[in-house]
C-alpha cells in the first residue's frame, strides 16, 4: 500500500491543501492520503496557530466525503514538540505501508532545519508539489 502523508499546521486547511493532496495522489498513484495536523511545531510560533483541537476539527470537516482522505491526530495527542521523524516511525510501525511524504515548495525550503532529516529520507519517498497557479 502506498500511503501519502500530508502534515502541516492546516491553519486553516483550505481548498489548495485538498487540491495538492489530489495532485499528489494522481501523480504517484497513492492508495490513501493521511492528513496530520501539527501539534506543537518546532518551526512555527504557537501564538500564530489556532488551538490544535480546532485545526483537527477543520481537517476532519474538510476531508469528509472523500474516500481517499483520512486524518490522524498523532501529533496533537503527542506531548511536546512534534517532529516528523517521530511521526513517520510510528506510522511505519502501525501501517507497514510505503510512506510518501507530500511537501509543498515552502516546506521543501525548510528541510535542512528538520530534525534527523537523513533518517526521514530513509523512511519516505518525497512527493514534492509546486504551488498551484
PDB file of C-alpha atoms in Angstrom:
ATOM      1  CA  UNK A   1       0.000   0.000   0.000  1.00  0.00           C
ATOM      2  CA  UNK A   2       1.228   3.485  -0.910  1.00  0.00           C
ATOM      3  CA  UNK A   3       0.274   5.899   1.860  1.00  0.00           C
ATOM      4  CA  UNK A   4       0.583   9.643   1.306  1.00  0.00           C
ATOM      5  CA  UNK A   5       1.446  11.620   4.412  1.00  0.00           C
ATOM      6  CA  UNK A   6       0.378  15.257   4.343  1.00  0.00           C
ATOM      7  CA  UNK A   7       1.278  17.115   7.507  1.00  0.00           C
ATOM      8  CA  UNK A   8       1.110  20.743   8.380  1.00  0.00           C
ATOM      9  CA  UNK A   9      -0.374  23.329  10.639  1.00  0.00           C
ATOM     10  CA  UNK A  10      -3.534  23.492   8.496  1.00  0.00           C
ATOM     11  CA  UNK A  11      -4.190  26.910   9.997  1.00  0.00           C
ATOM     12  CA  UNK A  12      -6.716  26.695   8.468  1.00  0.00           C
ATOM     13  CA  UNK A  13      -6.964  23.864   5.968  1.00  0.00           C
ATOM     14  CA  UNK A  14      -8.208  25.177   2.613  1.00  0.00           C
ATOM     15  CA  UNK A  15      -9.026  24.108  -0.941  1.00  0.00           C
ATOM     16  CA  UNK A  16      -5.396  24.382  -2.087  1.00  0.00           C
ATOM     17  CA  UNK A  17      -4.400  21.744   0.502  1.00  0.00           C
ATOM     18  CA  UNK A  18      -7.063  19.411  -0.847  1.00  0.00           C
ATOM     19  CA  UNK A  19      -6.002  20.079  -4.444  1.00  0.00           C
ATOM     20  CA  UNK A  20      -2.346  19.408  -3.577  1.00  0.00           C
ATOM     21  CA  UNK A  21      -3.319  16.103  -1.970  1.00  0.00           C
ATOM     22  CA  UNK A  22      -5.308  15.051  -5.036  1.00  0.00           C
ATOM     23  CA  UNK A  23      -2.489  16.100  -7.345  1.00  0.00           C
ATOM     24  CA  UNK A  24      -0.016  14.031  -5.335  1.00  0.00           C
ATOM     25  CA  UNK A  25      -2.341  11.020  -5.298  1.00  0.00           C
ATOM     26  CA  UNK A  26      -2.697  11.134  -9.071  1.00  0.00           C
ATOM     27  CA  UNK A  27       0.995  11.748  -9.743  1.00  0.00           C
ATOM     28  CA  UNK A  28       2.280   8.782  -7.740  1.00  0.00           C
ATOM     29  CA  UNK A  29      -0.855   6.641  -7.580  1.00  0.00           C
ATOM     30  CA  UNK A  30      -1.298   6.807  -3.830  1.00  0.00           C
ATOM     31  CA  UNK A  31      -3.820   4.440  -2.276  1.00  0.00           C
ATOM     32  CA  UNK A  32      -4.652   6.769   0.590  1.00  0.00           C
ATOM     33  CA  UNK A  33      -3.661  10.176   1.953  1.00  0.00           C
ATOM     34  CA  UNK A  34      -3.365  10.790   5.663  1.00  0.00           C
ATOM     35  CA  UNK A  35      -3.685  14.412   6.821  1.00  0.00           C
ATOM     36  CA  UNK A  36      -1.770  15.040  10.048  1.00  0.00           C
ATOM     37  CA  UNK A  37      -2.227  18.408  11.741  1.00  0.00           C
ATOM     38  CA  UNK A  38       0.812  19.532  13.695  1.00  0.00           C
ATOM     39  CA  UNK A  39       0.532  19.553  17.467  1.00  0.00           C
ATOM     40  CA  UNK A  40       3.404  21.748  18.665  1.00  0.00           C
ATOM     41  CA  UNK A  41       5.563  22.744  15.713  1.00  0.00           C
ATOM     42  CA  UNK A  42       9.311  23.209  16.128  1.00  0.00           C
ATOM     43  CA  UNK A  43       9.296  25.724  13.249  1.00  0.00           C
ATOM     44  CA  UNK A  44       6.236  27.911  13.954  1.00  0.00           C
ATOM     45  CA  UNK A  45       5.242  30.095  16.844  1.00  0.00           C
ATOM     46  CA  UNK A  46       2.301  28.638  18.783  1.00  0.00           C
ATOM     47  CA  UNK A  47       0.784  32.091  19.203  1.00  0.00           C
ATOM     48  CA  UNK A  48       0.248  32.196  15.426  1.00  0.00           C
ATOM     49  CA  UNK A  49      -1.800  28.972  15.391  1.00  0.00           C
ATOM     50  CA  UNK A  50      -5.411  28.232  16.186  1.00  0.00           C
ATOM     51  CA  UNK A  51      -5.788  25.685  19.005  1.00  0.00           C
ATOM     52  CA  UNK A  52      -4.835  22.195  17.829  1.00  0.00           C
ATOM     53  CA  UNK A  53      -8.282  20.709  18.510  1.00  0.00           C
ATOM     54  CA  UNK A  54      -9.868  23.421  16.323  1.00  0.00           C
ATOM     55  CA  UNK A  55      -7.439  22.690  13.489  1.00  0.00           C
ATOM     56  CA  UNK A  56      -8.148  18.949  13.922  1.00  0.00           C
ATOM     57  CA  UNK A  57     -11.888  19.588  13.619  1.00  0.00           C
ATOM     58  CA  UNK A  58     -11.344  21.716  10.490  1.00  0.00           C
ATOM     59  CA  UNK A  59      -9.269  18.971   8.842  1.00  0.00           C
ATOM     60  CA  UNK A  60     -11.905  16.338   9.615  1.00  0.00           C
ATOM     61  CA  UNK A  61     -14.651  18.543   8.179  1.00  0.00           C
ATOM     62  CA  UNK A  62     -12.639  19.406   5.047  1.00  0.00           C
ATOM     63  CA  UNK A  63     -11.846  15.794   4.100  1.00  0.00           C
ATOM     64  CA  UNK A  64     -15.265  14.356   4.944  1.00  0.00           C
ATOM     65  CA  UNK A  65     -16.769  12.544   1.984  1.00  0.00           C
ATOM     66  CA  UNK A  66     -13.524  11.854   0.131  1.00  0.00           C
ATOM     67  CA  UNK A  67     -12.761   8.112   0.420  1.00  0.00           C
ATOM     68  CA  UNK A  68      -9.099   8.717  -0.487  1.00  0.00           C
ATOM     69  CA  UNK A  69      -8.551  11.001   2.507  1.00  0.00           C
ATOM     70  CA  UNK A  70      -8.197  10.186   6.183  1.00  0.00           C
ATOM     71  CA  UNK A  71      -6.743  12.028   9.168  1.00  0.00           C
ATOM     72  CA  UNK A  72      -4.669  11.139  12.198  1.00  0.00           C
ATOM     73  CA  UNK A  73      -4.229  13.255  15.334  1.00  0.00           C
ATOM     74  CA  UNK A  74      -0.989  11.507  16.313  1.00  0.00           C
ATOM     75  CA  UNK A  75       0.908  14.802  16.629  1.00  0.00           C
ATOM     76  CA  UNK A  76      -1.860  16.500  18.572  1.00  0.00           C
ATOM     77  CA  UNK A  77      -2.003  13.611  21.052  1.00  0.00           C
ATOM     78  CA  UNK A  78       1.786  13.593  21.472  1.00  0.00           C
ATOM     79  CA  UNK A  79       3.043  15.798  24.274  1.00  0.00           C
ATOM     80  CA  UNK A  80       5.732  18.324  23.497  1.00  0.00           C
ATOM     81  CA  UNK A  81       7.130  19.311  20.132  1.00  0.00           C
ATOM     82  CA  UNK A  82       6.118  17.146  17.173  1.00  0.00           C
ATOM     83  CA  UNK A  83       8.938  16.044  14.919  1.00  0.00           C
ATOM     84  CA  UNK A  84       8.167  14.472  11.546  1.00  0.00           C
ATOM     85  CA  UNK A  85      10.734  11.740  12.068  1.00  0.00           C
ATOM     86  CA  UNK A  86       8.900  10.501  15.171  1.00  0.00           C
ATOM     87  CA  UNK A  87       5.545  10.548  13.387  1.00  0.00           C
ATOM     88  CA  UNK A  88       6.938   8.636  10.418  1.00  0.00           C
ATOM     89  CA  UNK A  89       8.463   5.956  12.636  1.00  0.00           C
ATOM     90  CA  UNK A  90       5.120   5.480  14.375  1.00  0.00           C
ATOM     91  CA  UNK A  91       3.202   5.349  11.085  1.00  0.00           C
ATOM     92  CA  UNK A  92       5.644   2.860   9.586  1.00  0.00           C
ATOM     93  CA  UNK A  93       5.306   0.650  12.656  1.00  0.00           C
ATOM     94  CA  UNK A  94       1.475   0.861  12.672  1.00  0.00           C
ATOM     95  CA  UNK A  95       0.765   0.616   8.943  1.00  0.00           C
ATOM     96  CA  UNK A  96       3.673  -1.192   7.313  1.00  0.00           C
ATOM     97  CA  UNK A  97       2.837   0.870   4.227  1.00  0.00           C
ATOM     98  CA  UNK A  98       5.210   2.534   1.807  1.00  0.00           C
ATOM     99  CA  UNK A  99       5.229   6.141   3.067  1.00  0.00           C
ATOM    100  CA  UNK A 100       5.169   9.074   0.654  1.00  0.00           C
ATOM    101  CA  UNK A 101       5.661  12.454   2.298  1.00  0.00           C
ATOM    102  CA  UNK A 102       3.801  15.210   0.457  1.00  0.00           C
ATOM    103  CA  UNK A 103       5.542  18.569   0.651  1.00  0.00           C
ATOM    104  CA  UNK A 104       4.832  21.945  -0.867  1.00  0.00           C
ATOM    105  CA  UNK A 105       7.607  24.248  -2.044  1.00  0.00           C
ATOM    106  CA  UNK A 106       7.535  26.200   1.231  1.00  0.00           C
ATOM    107  CA  UNK A 107       8.147  23.011   3.260  1.00  0.00           C
ATOM    108  CA  UNK A 108      10.944  21.859   0.944  1.00  0.00           C
ATOM    109  CA  UNK A 109      12.856  25.053   1.724  1.00  0.00           C
ATOM    110  CA  UNK A 110      12.707  24.142   5.439  1.00  0.00           C
ATOM    111  CA  UNK A 111      14.084  20.579   5.087  1.00  0.00           C
ATOM    112  CA  UNK A 112      17.637  21.500   6.210  1.00  0.00           C
ATOM    113  CA  UNK A 113      16.121  22.652   9.539  1.00  0.00           C
ATOM    114  CA  UNK A 114      14.249  19.373  10.189  1.00  0.00           C
ATOM    115  CA  UNK A 115      15.319  17.063  12.992  1.00  0.00           C
ATOM    116  CA  UNK A 116      17.017  13.882  11.729  1.00  0.00           C
ATOM    117  CA  UNK A 117      16.451  14.706   8.058  1.00  0.00           C
ATOM    118  CA  UNK A 118      18.744  11.855   6.985  1.00  0.00           C
ATOM    119  CA  UNK A 119      16.542   9.402   8.854  1.00  0.00           C
ATOM    120  CA  UNK A 120      13.414  10.982   7.346  1.00  0.00           C
ATOM    121  CA  UNK A 121      14.900  10.397   3.884  1.00  0.00           C
ATOM    122  CA  UNK A 122      15.236   6.680   4.674  1.00  0.00           C
ATOM    123  CA  UNK A 123      11.639   6.383   5.862  1.00  0.00           C
ATOM    124  CA  UNK A 124       9.822   8.033   2.952  1.00  0.00           C
ATOM    125  CA  UNK A 125       9.663   8.823  -0.696  1.00  0.00           C
ATOM    126  CA  UNK A 126       9.282  12.570  -1.072  1.00  0.00           C
ATOM    127  CA  UNK A 127       6.425  13.864  -3.219  1.00  0.00           C
ATOM    128  CA  UNK A 128       7.207  17.491  -3.970  1.00  0.00           C
ATOM    129  CA  UNK A 129       4.358  19.644  -5.224  1.00  0.00           C
ATOM    130  CA  UNK A 130       4.847  23.157  -6.553  1.00  0.00           C
ATOM    131  CA  UNK A 131       2.348  25.793  -5.573  1.00  0.00           C
ATOM    132  CA  UNK A 132      -0.772  25.714  -7.703  1.00  0.00           C
ATOM    133  CA  UNK A 133      -1.118  28.644 -10.099  1.00  0.00           C
TER     134      UNK A 133
END
